Coordinates of N, CA and C in Angstrom, one line a residue:
M18 N -0.8 5.4 -22.9 CA -0.4 6.2 -22.0 C -0.1 6.2 -20.8
A19 N -0.4 5.7 -19.7 CA -0.4 6.7 -18.7 C 1.0 6.2 -18.1
E20 N 1.6 5.2 -18.7 CA 3.0 4.5 -18.8 C 4.3 5.4 -19.5
N21 N 3.7 6.1 -20.6 CA 4.3 7.0 -20.9 C 4.8 8.0 -19.9
N22 N 3.1 8.6 -19.3 CA 3.2 9.7 -18.8 C 4.6 9.8 -17.3
W23 N 4.0 8.8 -16.3 CA 4.8 7.7 -15.5 C 6.3 7.8 -16.2
R24 N 6.8 7.7 -16.7 CA 8.4 7.6 -17.3 C 8.6 8.9 -17.1
R25 N 7.9 10.4 -17.7 CA 8.4 10.6 -17.8 C 8.6 11.7 -16.2
S26 N 7.5 11.6 -15.5 CA 7.3 12.2 -14.8 C 8.7 11.6 -13.9
N27 N 8.1 10.1 -13.6 CA 9.3 9.4 -12.9 C 10.6 10.0 -13.2
A28 N 11.1 10.2 -14.4 CA 12.3 11.0 -14.7 C 12.9 12.0 -14.4
R29 N 11.7 13.5 -14.3 CA 11.8 14.7 -13.7 C 11.9 14.9 -12.2
Q30 N 11.2 13.6 -11.2 CA 11.1 13.7 -10.4 C 12.5 13.0 -9.4
L31 N 13.2 12.3 -10.7 CA 14.4 11.6 -9.6 C 15.7 12.5 -10.3
S32 N 15.3 13.6 -11.0 CA 15.7 14.7 -11.4 C 16.7 16.0 -10.5
Y33 N 15.7 16.4 -9.4 CA 15.3 16.8 -8.0 C 16.5 16.3 -7.5
L34 N 16.2 15.1 -7.2 CA 16.8 14.3 -5.8 C 18.1 15.3 -5.8
P35 N 19.1 14.7 -5.9 CA 20.4 15.2 -6.3 C 20.6 16.7 -6.0
K36 N 19.9 17.4 -5.2 CA 19.4 18.8 -5.6 C 19.2 18.7 -4.0
T37 N 17.9 18.0 -3.0 CA 18.0 18.3 -2.3 C 18.7 18.3 -0.5
Q38 N 18.3 18.6 0.7 CA 19.3 18.3 1.9 C 17.4 18.4 2.7
E39 N 18.0 17.2 3.3 CA 17.4 17.0 4.7 C 16.7 17.8 6.0
L40 N 16.2 18.3 5.9 CA 16.6 19.1 7.6 C 15.8 17.6 8.9
S41 N 14.1 17.8 9.1 CA 13.9 16.7 10.0 C 12.3 16.9 9.8
D42 N 11.7 15.5 10.3 CA 10.7 15.0 10.2 C 9.3 15.2 9.3
G43 N 11.1 14.9 8.2 CA 10.1 14.3 6.6 C 10.1 15.9 6.0
V44 N 10.8 16.8 6.6 CA 11.0 18.5 5.5 C 11.6 18.6 5.1
I45 N 12.2 18.9 4.1 CA 13.2 19.1 2.9 C 14.1 20.8 2.9
D46 N 12.5 21.4 3.1 CA 13.5 22.6 3.6 C 12.3 24.0 3.8
A47 N 13.3 24.6 4.1 CA 12.4 25.8 4.6 C 10.9 26.2 4.2
N48 N 10.7 26.0 3.3 CA 9.5 26.3 2.5 C 8.2 25.3 1.8
V49 N 9.2 24.6 3.2 CA 8.0 23.3 3.5 C 7.8 22.4 2.6
L50 N 8.7 22.1 2.0 CA 9.1 20.7 0.3 C 9.0 19.8 1.7
T51 N 8.4 19.0 1.2 CA 7.9 17.8 2.5 C 8.5 17.1 1.5
M52 N 9.4 15.5 1.8 CA 9.9 14.4 1.3 C 8.6 14.2 0.2
W53 N 7.6 14.0 1.0 CA 6.6 13.0 -0.1 C 6.4 13.6 -2.0
D54 N 6.8 15.5 -2.0 CA 6.6 15.6 -2.9 C 7.5 14.7 -4.0
F55 N 8.2 14.4 -3.8 CA 9.5 13.5 -5.1 C 8.6 12.0 -5.0
F56 N 7.4 11.6 -4.3 CA 7.1 10.8 -4.5 C 5.2 11.3 -4.9
Y57 N 5.2 11.7 -5.5 CA 3.9 12.1 -6.0 C 3.6 11.0 -6.9
P58 N 2.2 11.3 -7.0 CA 1.8 10.4 -8.2 C 2.0 10.2 -9.7
S59 N 2.2 9.6 -10.8 CA 2.8 10.1 -11.7 C 1.4 9.0 -12.7
F60 N 0.6 8.0 -12.0 CA -0.3 7.5 -13.3 C -1.4 7.5 -12.5
D61 N -2.7 7.1 -13.9 CA -3.9 7.6 -13.6 C -4.1 6.5 -13.1
C62 N -5.5 6.2 -12.3 CA -6.7 4.6 -12.8 C -7.3 4.8 -13.6
P63 N -7.1 3.6 -14.2 CA -7.9 3.5 -15.2 C -9.1 4.1 -15.1
F64 N -9.9 3.4 -14.1 CA -11.6 3.5 -13.5 C -11.4 4.7 -12.6
T65 N -12.2 4.4 -12.2 CA -13.2 5.8 -11.1 C -11.9 5.1 -10.0
K66 N -11.2 6.3 -9.0 CA -10.6 6.6 -8.0 C -11.6 7.1 -7.3
E67 N -11.8 5.4 -5.6 CA -12.7 5.9 -4.5 C -11.5 5.9 -3.3
R68 N -12.0 6.6 -2.4 CA -12.0 6.7 -1.3 C -12.3 6.2 0.0
I69 N -12.7 4.7 0.1 CA -13.3 3.9 0.5 C -12.8 3.3 2.3
G70 N -13.6 4.2 3.6 CA -13.4 4.0 5.2 C -13.4 5.3 5.9
R71 N -13.1 5.5 6.3 CA -13.6 6.8 7.4 C -12.7 7.6 6.7
C72 N -13.0 9.0 6.7 CA -12.3 10.5 6.7 C -10.9 10.4 7.6
G73 N -10.3 10.7 7.4 CA -8.8 10.6 8.3 C -7.5 10.0 7.6
D74 N -6.9 9.5 9.7 CA -7.1 7.9 9.3 C -7.3 6.5 9.6
G75 N -7.2 5.8 8.7 CA -8.0 4.8 8.4 C -8.5 4.4 6.5
G76 N -8.8 5.9 6.7 CA -9.6 5.7 5.2 C -8.4 5.4 3.9
K77 N -8.2 4.7 2.4 CA -7.5 4.1 1.5 C -8.5 4.3 0.3
W78 N -7.4 5.1 -1.0 CA -8.0 5.1 -2.1 C -7.5 4.1 -3.0
I79 N -9.7 3.1 -3.9 CA -9.3 2.2 -4.6 C -9.3 2.1 -6.0
C80 N -8.9 2.1 -6.5 CA -9.0 2.1 -8.0 C -9.7 1.0 -8.6
G81 N -10.8 1.3 -9.0 CA -11.6 0.4 -10.0 C -12.6 -0.4 -9.4
M82 N -13.6 0.6 -8.3 CA -14.1 0.3 -7.1 C -15.4 -0.8 -7.7
T83 N -16.0 0.0 -8.6 CA -17.4 -1.4 -9.3 C -16.8 -1.6 -10.0
Q84 N -15.8 -2.3 -11.1 CA -14.6 -3.3 -11.3 C -14.7 -4.4 -9.6
L85 N -14.2 -3.7 -8.8 CA -14.2 -4.8 -7.8 C -15.5 -5.8 -7.2
S86 N -16.2 -4.4 -7.2 CA -17.8 -4.8 -6.8 C -18.2 -6.2 -7.3
K87 N -18.2 -6.1 -9.0 CA -18.6 -7.3 -9.7 C -17.9 -8.5 -9.5
K88 N -16.9 -8.4 -9.0 CA -15.8 -10.0 -9.0 C -16.2 -10.9 -7.5
P89 N -16.9 -12.2 -8.4 CA -17.2 -13.0 -7.2 C -16.5 -13.6 -6.8
D90 N -15.0 -13.7 -7.2 CA -13.7 -14.3 -6.2 C -13.0 -13.5 -5.9
C91 N -13.0 -12.4 -5.2 CA -12.5 -11.0 -4.9 C -12.1 -11.7 -2.9
I92 N -10.1 -11.0 -3.5 CA -10.2 -11.0 -2.1 C -9.4 -10.7 -1.9
V93 N -8.9 -10.5 -0.6 CA -8.6 -8.8 -0.1 C -7.3 -9.2 1.6
Y94 N -6.6 -8.9 1.2 CA -5.9 -9.5 3.2 C -5.1 -7.9 3.0
S95 N -5.9 -7.5 4.5 CA -5.5 -6.2 5.6 C -4.4 -6.7 6.8
F96 N -3.8 -5.9 6.5 CA -2.3 -6.1 8.2 C -1.9 -5.0 8.8
G97 N -2.6 -4.8 10.2 CA -2.5 -3.8 10.3 C -4.1 -3.2 11.0
I98 N -4.8 -3.5 12.1 CA -6.6 -3.3 11.8 C -6.0 -2.6 12.6
G99 N -6.0 -3.0 13.8 CA -5.6 -2.1 15.5 C -7.6 -1.7 15.7
G100 N -7.8 -1.4 16.0 CA -9.3 -1.4 16.6 C -10.1 -0.2 15.0
E101 N -9.4 0.1 13.9 CA -10.4 0.9 12.9 C -9.9 0.6 11.9
T102 N -11.6 -0.1 11.8 CA -11.5 -1.7 10.7 C -12.6 -0.9 9.3
T103 N -13.5 0.5 9.2 CA -14.2 1.1 8.3 C -13.5 0.7 6.8
F104 N -12.8 0.7 6.6 CA -12.0 0.4 5.4 C -12.3 -1.0 4.8
E105 N -12.3 -1.9 5.8 CA -12.4 -3.3 5.7 C -14.2 -3.3 5.5
K106 N -15.1 -2.7 7.0 CA -16.4 -3.2 7.2 C -17.2 -2.7 5.7
E107 N -16.4 -1.5 4.9 CA -16.8 -0.7 3.5 C -16.6 -1.7 2.4
L108 N -15.7 -2.3 2.5 CA -15.6 -3.5 1.4 C -16.4 -4.2 1.8
L109 N -16.6 -5.3 2.6 CA -17.3 -5.9 3.0 C -18.9 -5.5 2.4
E110 N -19.1 -4.8 2.7 CA -20.7 -4.3 2.6 C -20.6 -4.2 1.5
R111 N -20.5 -3.5 0.3 CA -20.4 -3.2 -0.9 C -19.6 -4.2 -2.2
T112 N -18.5 -5.3 -1.6 CA -18.3 -6.4 -2.8 C -18.3 -7.5 -2.0
N113 N -18.5 -8.8 -2.7 CA -18.3 -9.7 -2.7 C -17.1 -10.5 -1.9
C114 N -16.1 -9.4 -1.4 CA -14.8 -10.2 -1.4 C -14.7 -10.5 -0.2
I115 N -14.2 -11.5 -0.1 CA -13.4 -12.4 1.4 C -12.1 -11.1 1.6
I116 N -12.2 -11.2 3.3 CA -11.6 -10.2 3.6 C -10.0 -10.8 4.5
H117 N -9.1 -11.4 4.4 CA -8.0 -11.5 5.5 C -7.4 -10.4 6.4
M118 N -8.0 -10.2 7.8 CA -7.9 -9.4 8.5 C -6.3 -10.3 9.2
Y119 N -5.3 -9.6 9.1 CA -4.2 -9.6 10.0 C -3.5 -9.0 11.1
D120 N -3.2 -8.9 12.3 CA -2.8 -7.7 13.7 C -2.4 -8.5 14.7
P121 N -0.7 -8.9 14.5 CA -0.3 -8.9 15.9 C -0.6 -8.6 17.4
T122 N -1.1 -7.4 17.6 CA -1.0 -7.0 18.5 C -2.9 -7.0 19.2
I123 N -3.3 -7.3 18.4 CA -4.8 -7.5 19.3 C -5.2 -8.9 18.7
S124 N -6.3 -9.8 20.5 CA -5.8 -10.9 20.3 C -7.3 -11.3 20.1
S125 N -8.2 -10.2 20.1 CA -10.0 -10.3 20.3 C -10.7 -10.0 18.7
K126 N -11.4 -11.4 18.2 CA -11.8 -10.8 17.1 C -12.6 -9.9 16.6
P127 N -12.3 -9.1 15.6 CA -13.6 -8.0 15.1 C -14.5 -8.3 15.4
T128 N -15.7 -6.8 15.9 CA -16.8 -7.5 15.1 C -17.4 -7.6 13.6
L129 N -16.7 -7.1 12.9 CA -17.0 -7.8 11.3 C -16.8 -9.3 11.5
V130 N -16.1 -9.9 11.9 CA -16.2 -11.7 11.7 C -16.9 -11.4 12.7
H131 N -18.4 -11.7 13.4 CA -19.2 -12.2 13.9 C -20.3 -11.6 12.7
K132 N -20.2 -10.5 12.8 CA -21.5 -9.8 11.2 C -21.0 -10.6 9.8
Y133 N -19.9 -10.7 9.9 CA -19.7 -11.4 7.7 C -18.4 -12.8 8.4
P134 N -19.2 -13.9 9.0 CA -18.4 -15.1 9.5 C -17.7 -15.9 8.4
K135 N -18.7 -15.5 7.4 CA -18.2 -16.7 6.0 C -16.8 -15.6 5.2
R136 N -17.2 -14.2 5.3 CA -16.4 -13.4 4.8 C -15.3 -12.8 5.1
A137 N -15.5 -12.1 6.0 CA -13.9 -11.9 7.1 C -13.9 -12.7 8.1
I138 N -12.4 -12.9 7.9 CA -11.4 -13.9 8.6 C -10.2 -13.2 9.1
F139 N -9.7 -13.8 10.6 CA -8.7 -13.0 11.4 C -7.9 -13.8 12.0
E140 N -7.1 -13.2 11.8 CA -6.1 -13.7 13.2 C -4.4 -13.6 12.8
S141 N -4.5 -13.2 14.1 CA -3.5 -12.9 15.4 C -2.1 -13.1 14.8
L142 N -1.6 -12.6 13.6 CA -0.4 -12.2 12.9 C -0.5 -11.1 12.5
G143 N 1.1 -11.3 12.3 CA 2.0 -10.0 11.7 C 2.7 -10.2 10.4
I144 N 2.9 -9.7 9.3 CA 3.4 -9.3 8.2 C 5.2 -9.1 8.5
F145 N 5.7 -9.8 7.9 CA 7.3 -9.2 9.0 C 8.1 -10.1 7.3
S146 N 9.2 -10.0 7.3 CA 10.4 -10.4 6.1 C 10.9 -11.8 7.0
S147 N 10.6 -12.8 8.2 CA 10.7 -13.3 8.7 C 9.7 -14.5 9.3
N148 N 10.0 -15.4 9.7 CA 8.5 -16.1 10.7 C 9.5 -16.2 11.7
T149 N 7.8 -15.9 12.7 CA 8.5 -15.7 14.0 C 6.7 -16.2 14.9
S150 N 6.8 -16.6 15.9 CA 5.4 -16.7 16.2 C 3.8 -16.5 16.0
N151 N 4.7 -14.9 16.1 CA 3.0 -14.2 15.6 C 3.7 -12.8 14.4
M152 N 4.7 -13.0 13.6 CA 5.1 -13.2 12.4 C 5.3 -13.5 11.1
D153 N 4.6 -14.0 9.9 CA 5.3 -14.2 8.6 C 5.2 -13.5 7.4
T154 N 6.1 -14.2 6.7 CA 5.9 -13.8 4.9 C 4.9 -14.0 4.3
L155 N 4.3 -12.6 3.1 CA 3.6 -12.8 1.9 C 3.2 -14.2 2.1
K156 N 4.6 -15.0 1.7 CA 4.6 -15.6 0.4 C 3.8 -17.0 1.1
R157 N 4.6 -17.0 2.6 CA 4.2 -18.4 3.9 C 2.8 -18.2 4.1
I158 N 1.9 -16.7 4.3 CA 1.0 -16.8 3.8 C 0.0 -17.1 3.2
L159 N 0.5 -17.0 1.8 CA -0.4 -17.6 0.6 C -0.6 -18.5 0.4
E160 N 0.8 -18.9 0.9 CA 0.1 -20.9 0.9 C -0.4 -21.6 1.2
K161 N -0.3 -20.5 2.8 CA -1.3 -21.5 4.2 C -2.8 -21.3 3.5
N162 N -3.2 -20.4 2.5 CA -3.9 -20.1 2.9 C -4.9 -20.7 1.1
G163 N -4.1 -20.8 0.8 CA -3.9 -21.7 -1.1 C -4.3 -20.3 -2.3
H164 N -3.7 -19.7 -1.8 CA -4.0 -18.4 -2.4 C -2.8 -18.2 -3.6
K165 N -2.8 -18.1 -5.1 CA -1.8 -18.0 -5.8 C -1.7 -16.0 -6.2
V166 N -3.0 -15.5 -6.6 CA -2.9 -14.0 -6.4 C -4.6 -13.8 -5.4
I167 N -4.0 -11.9 -5.1 CA -5.2 -11.3 -4.2 C -5.6 -9.9 -5.4
D168 N -6.7 -9.9 -4.4 CA -7.0 -8.5 -5.5 C -6.6 -7.4 -5.0
V169 N -6.5 -6.8 -3.4 CA -6.4 -5.7 -3.0 C -5.2 -6.3 -1.5
L170 N -4.5 -5.4 -1.1 CA -3.4 -5.9 -0.3 C -3.2 -4.7 0.0
K171 N -3.6 -5.0 1.3 CA -3.7 -2.9 2.6 C -2.5 -3.4 3.6
I172 N -1.5 -3.0 3.5 CA -0.2 -2.7 4.8 C -0.9 -1.2 5.3
D173 N -0.7 -1.4 6.9 CA -0.6 -0.4 7.9 C -0.2 -1.2 9.3
V174 N 1.4 -1.3 8.9 CA 2.2 -1.5 10.2 C 3.2 -1.2 10.4
E175 N 2.3 -0.1 11.0 CA 3.6 1.3 11.9 C 4.8 1.1 11.7
G176 N 5.8 0.9 10.6 CA 6.7 1.0 10.3 C 7.8 -0.7 10.2
S177 N 6.7 -1.4 10.4 CA 7.4 -3.3 9.6 C 7.2 -3.3 8.4
E178 N 6.5 -1.8 7.8 CA 6.4 -2.4 6.2 C 7.5 -2.2 5.3
W179 N 8.6 -1.6 5.7 CA 10.2 -1.6 5.5 C 10.1 -2.8 4.9
D180 N 10.8 -3.6 6.1 CA 11.4 -4.7 6.1 C 10.3 -5.6 5.1
A181 N 9.3 -5.7 5.2 CA 7.8 -6.1 4.8 C 8.2 -6.3 3.2
L182 N 8.3 -5.0 2.4 CA 8.0 -4.8 1.5 C 9.7 -5.3 0.3
E183 N 10.7 -5.2 1.5 CA 11.4 -5.6 0.8 C 11.7 -7.6 0.7
N184 N 11.0 -7.3 1.1 CA 10.6 -9.0 1.9 C 10.0 -9.9 0.6
I185 N 9.0 -9.3 0.1 CA 8.0 -9.7 -1.2 C 8.3 -9.4 -2.6
I186 N 9.6 -8.0 -2.8 CA 10.5 -7.8 -3.6 C 11.2 -8.7 -4.0
Q187 N 11.6 -9.6 -3.0 CA 12.6 -10.7 -2.5 C 11.5 -12.0 -3.2
D188 N 10.8 -12.1 -2.7 CA 10.2 -13.7 -2.9 C 9.7 -13.5 -4.2
F189 N 8.9 -12.3 -4.7 CA 7.9 -12.6 -5.6 C 9.2 -11.9 -7.2
S190 N 10.0 -10.8 -7.3 CA 10.7 -9.9 -7.6 C 9.7 -9.3 -8.6
D191 N 9.3 -9.7 -9.7 CA 8.5 -8.7 -10.7 C 6.5 -9.8 -11.6
Q192 N 6.8 -10.9 -10.5 CA 5.3 -11.1 -10.3 C 4.7 -11.2 -8.8
L193 N 4.2 -10.4 -8.8 CA 3.7 -9.5 -7.2 C 2.3 -10.5 -7.3
P194 N 1.8 -10.9 -6.3 CA 0.5 -11.6 -6.2 C -0.5 -10.8 -6.0
F195 N -0.6 -9.5 -6.6 CA -1.7 -8.9 -5.5 C -1.8 -7.8 -7.1
A196 N -3.3 -7.5 -7.5 CA -3.5 -6.6 -8.1 C -2.4 -5.4 -8.0
Q197 N -3.1 -4.4 -6.2 CA -3.4 -3.1 -5.6 C -2.8 -3.1 -4.5
L198 N -2.3 -1.9 -4.2 CA -1.6 -2.3 -3.0 C -2.1 -0.9 -2.4
Q199 N -1.9 -0.9 -0.9 CA -3.1 0.1 -0.8 C -2.1 0.4 1.1
I200 N -1.1 1.3 0.7 CA -0.1 1.1 2.3 C 0.4 2.7 2.5
E201 N 0.7 2.2 3.5 CA 0.9 3.6 4.6 C 2.2 3.3 5.3
I202 N 3.1 4.4 5.0 CA 5.1 5.1 4.8 C 5.1 5.4 6.5
H203 N 5.7 5.0 7.1 CA 6.3 5.5 8.5 C 7.4 6.1 8.3
L204 N 8.0 7.3 8.6 CA 9.4 7.8 7.8 C 9.9 8.2 9.2
H205 N 9.6 7.8 10.4 CA 10.5 8.0 12.2 C 10.7 6.9 11.7
M206 N 11.1 5.4 11.2 CA 11.7 4.4 11.2 C 13.4 4.5 10.6
H207 N 13.2 5.9 10.2 CA 14.7 6.2 9.7 C 15.6 7.5 10.7
S208 N 16.3 7.8 10.8 CA 17.0 8.7 10.8 C 17.0 9.9 10.0
D209 N 17.4 11.4 10.2 CA 16.5 12.0 9.3 C 17.1 11.7 7.8
S210 N 18.8 12.0 8.1 CA 19.8 11.0 7.5 C 20.0 10.8 6.1
A211 N 19.2 9.7 6.5 CA 18.6 8.3 6.0 C 17.7 8.1 5.7
K212 N 16.9 9.4 5.5 CA 14.9 9.0 5.0 C 14.8 8.8 3.7
L213 N 15.1 10.1 2.7 CA 14.9 9.8 1.4 C 15.6 9.1 0.4
K214 N 17.1 9.4 1.2 CA 17.7 7.7 0.2 C 17.5 6.0 0.5
H215 N 16.5 5.9 1.9 CA 15.8 4.8 2.1 C 14.4 4.3 1.2
L216 N 13.3 5.9 1.3 CA 12.5 6.0 0.3 C 12.5 5.7 -1.0
K217 N 14.0 6.2 -1.5 CA 13.9 6.1 -3.0 C 14.3 4.5 -3.8
N218 N 15.4 4.0 -2.2 CA 15.0 2.8 -2.7 C 14.1 2.2 -3.6
L219 N 13.7 1.9 -2.1 CA 12.4 1.6 -1.8 C 11.3 1.4 -2.5
W220 N 11.2 2.8 -3.4 CA 9.9 3.3 -4.7 C 11.2 3.1 -6.1
E221 N 12.5 2.3 -6.0 CA 12.8 2.0 -7.3 C 12.7 -0.1 -7.4
L222 N 12.6 0.1 -6.0 CA 12.1 -2.2 -5.9 C 10.5 -2.0 -6.4
L223 N 9.5 -1.0 -5.4 CA 8.1 -1.1 -5.8 C 8.3 -0.9 -7.4
E224 N 8.8 0.2 -8.6 CA 8.3 0.3 -9.0 C 8.9 -0.4 -10.3
N225 N 10.0 -1.3 -10.3 CA 10.6 -2.4 -11.0 C 10.2 -3.2 -11.3
A226 N 9.2 -3.8 -9.9 CA 8.8 -5.2 -9.6 C 7.2 -4.9 -10.8
G227 N 7.0 -3.3 -11.3 CA 5.7 -3.3 -11.7 C 4.4 -2.8 -11.0
L228 N 4.7 -2.0 -9.8 CA 4.0 -1.1 -9.3 C 4.3 -0.1 -9.4
R229 N 2.6 0.9 -10.4 CA 2.6 2.4 -10.5 C 1.7 3.1 -9.4
E230 N 2.0 3.8 -8.5 CA 1.2 4.7 -7.7 C 0.1 5.9 -8.8
F231 N -0.8 5.8 -7.7 CA -1.9 6.6 -8.4 C -2.7 7.3 -7.9
S232 N -2.3 6.9 -5.9 CA -2.4 8.0 -5.4 C -1.9 8.3 -4.1
L233 N -1.8 9.6 -3.7 CA -0.6 9.8 -2.3 C -2.0 11.1 -1.6
E234 N -1.5 10.2 0.3 CA -2.5 11.7 0.7 C -1.0 11.8 2.1
H235 N -1.2 12.8 2.1 CA -0.8 13.3 3.9 C -1.6 12.5 5.0
N236 N -1.3 12.2 6.0 CA -1.6 11.6 7.3 C -0.7 12.3 7.8
L237 N -1.7 13.0 8.6 CA -1.0 14.4 9.4 C -1.3 14.5 10.9
I238 N -1.7 13.0 11.1 CA -2.6 12.3 12.6 C -0.8 12.7 13.4
S239 N -0.4 12.9 12.8 CA 0.9 13.3 14.3 C 1.2 15.0 14.5
R240 N 0.2 15.5 13.6 CA 0.3 17.0 13.1 C 0.9 18.1 13.4
N241 N 2.7 17.6 13.8 CA 3.5 18.5 13.8 C 5.1 17.8 12.8
A242 N 4.6 17.1 12.7 CA 5.6 16.5 11.3 C 4.6 15.7 9.9
F243 N 5.7 15.9 8.7 CA 4.7 15.3 7.6 C 5.6 13.7 8.0
V244 N 5.4 12.5 8.9 CA 6.3 11.7 9.0 C 5.4 10.0 8.7
Y245 N 4.1 10.9 8.2 CA 3.4 9.7 7.7 C 2.8 9.7 6.5
A246 N 2.5 8.9 5.6 CA 1.6 8.9 4.3 C 1.0 7.7 3.9
E247 N -0.1 7.9 3.2 CA -1.2 6.8 2.3 C -0.5 7.4 0.4
F248 N -0.2 5.7 0.5 CA 0.1 6.0 -1.2 C -1.6 4.0 -1.2
S249 N -1.1 4.4 -2.9 CA -2.0 3.1 -3.6 C -1.5 3.2 -5.0
F250 N -1.3 2.0 -4.8 CA -0.7 1.7 -6.3 C -1.5 0.9 -7.3
V251 N -1.3 0.8 -8.6 CA -1.8 -0.3 -9.6 C -0.5 -1.4 -9.9
N252 N -0.7 -2.7 -10.3 CA 0.2 -3.7 -10.5 C 0.2 -3.6 -11.9
I253 N 1.1 -3.3 -13.4 CA 0.6 -3.2 -14.1 C 0.9 -4.7 -15.0
N254 N 1.8 -5.5 -14.4 CA 2.3 -6.6 -15.1 C 1.2 -7.0 -14.2
L255 N 0.6 -7.2 -13.5 CA -1.1 -8.3 -13.1 C -2.4 -8.1 -13.8
N256 N -2.1 -6.3 -14.4 CA -2.7 -5.8 -15.1 C -4.1 -6.6 -14.7
P257 N -5.3 -6.6 -13.5 CA -6.5 -7.7 -13.3 C -7.6 -6.9 -14.6
F258 N -7.8 -5.6 -14.6 CA -8.3 -5.1 -15.3 C -8.6 -5.3 -16.8
R259 N -7.7 -5.4 -17.6 CA -7.1 -6.1 -18.8 C -7.2 -4.6 -19.7
I260 N -6.7 -3.8 -18.9 CA -6.0 -2.5 -19.6 C -4.5 -2.6 -20.1
K261 N -4.9 -1.5 -22.0 CA -3.3 -1.7 -22.6 C -2.5 -0.6 -22.1
M262 N -1.5 -1.4 -21.6 CA -1.0 -0.5 -21.4 C 0.5 0.3 -22.0
V263 N 0.4 1.6 -22.5 CA 1.1 2.3 -23.0 C 1.9 3.4 -23.4

């Protein structure tokens, strides 16, 4: 049922796209129809959907938190933490997850590493489409850690997500190695004339790879612009909760 609903909603959303004209800062028309309105969730989380972390910037929506808390071998990758780790903190408090935290913009270990020395791991490294001194691809990081599949992939990397996501699709195709994706998309990385086209192309890559969006939340930290949004996806190809997709 969820997959059939997604197909209907997806077709309806795509039918609107040719009729739109972009203005600026993520706004489509003077009635404040934003770019995000074409990418609203059309798939239901089969379990309880819960927001983890603080209110406002930093919190993320998780599908099946109860199920995740019961997993003895849960693994989370979190790219981009800065000084805001309430999402990771709550996961450490409520689950058995081991959380690998990455951020090339900070050098000192977050407090969580000292509080949870066996389950909170930090490296001053970023996710990107190539390997450099302080950046690497998800595929190489997984191989280095000895992981084939992880439960949650969080990406909040201030614009680098575009290249990172395209590289992930290129490396893994429709065999994505994560059960959920929580990601913030930043439109300011593209000119106004290119935003909608690039976002549509990115969405097609994600959906063809088996990701289904179950949550959208506007991030108004910019206040006067609709250029940031938080999205959460489940991977129906991996289907860790063994739900029958119809």
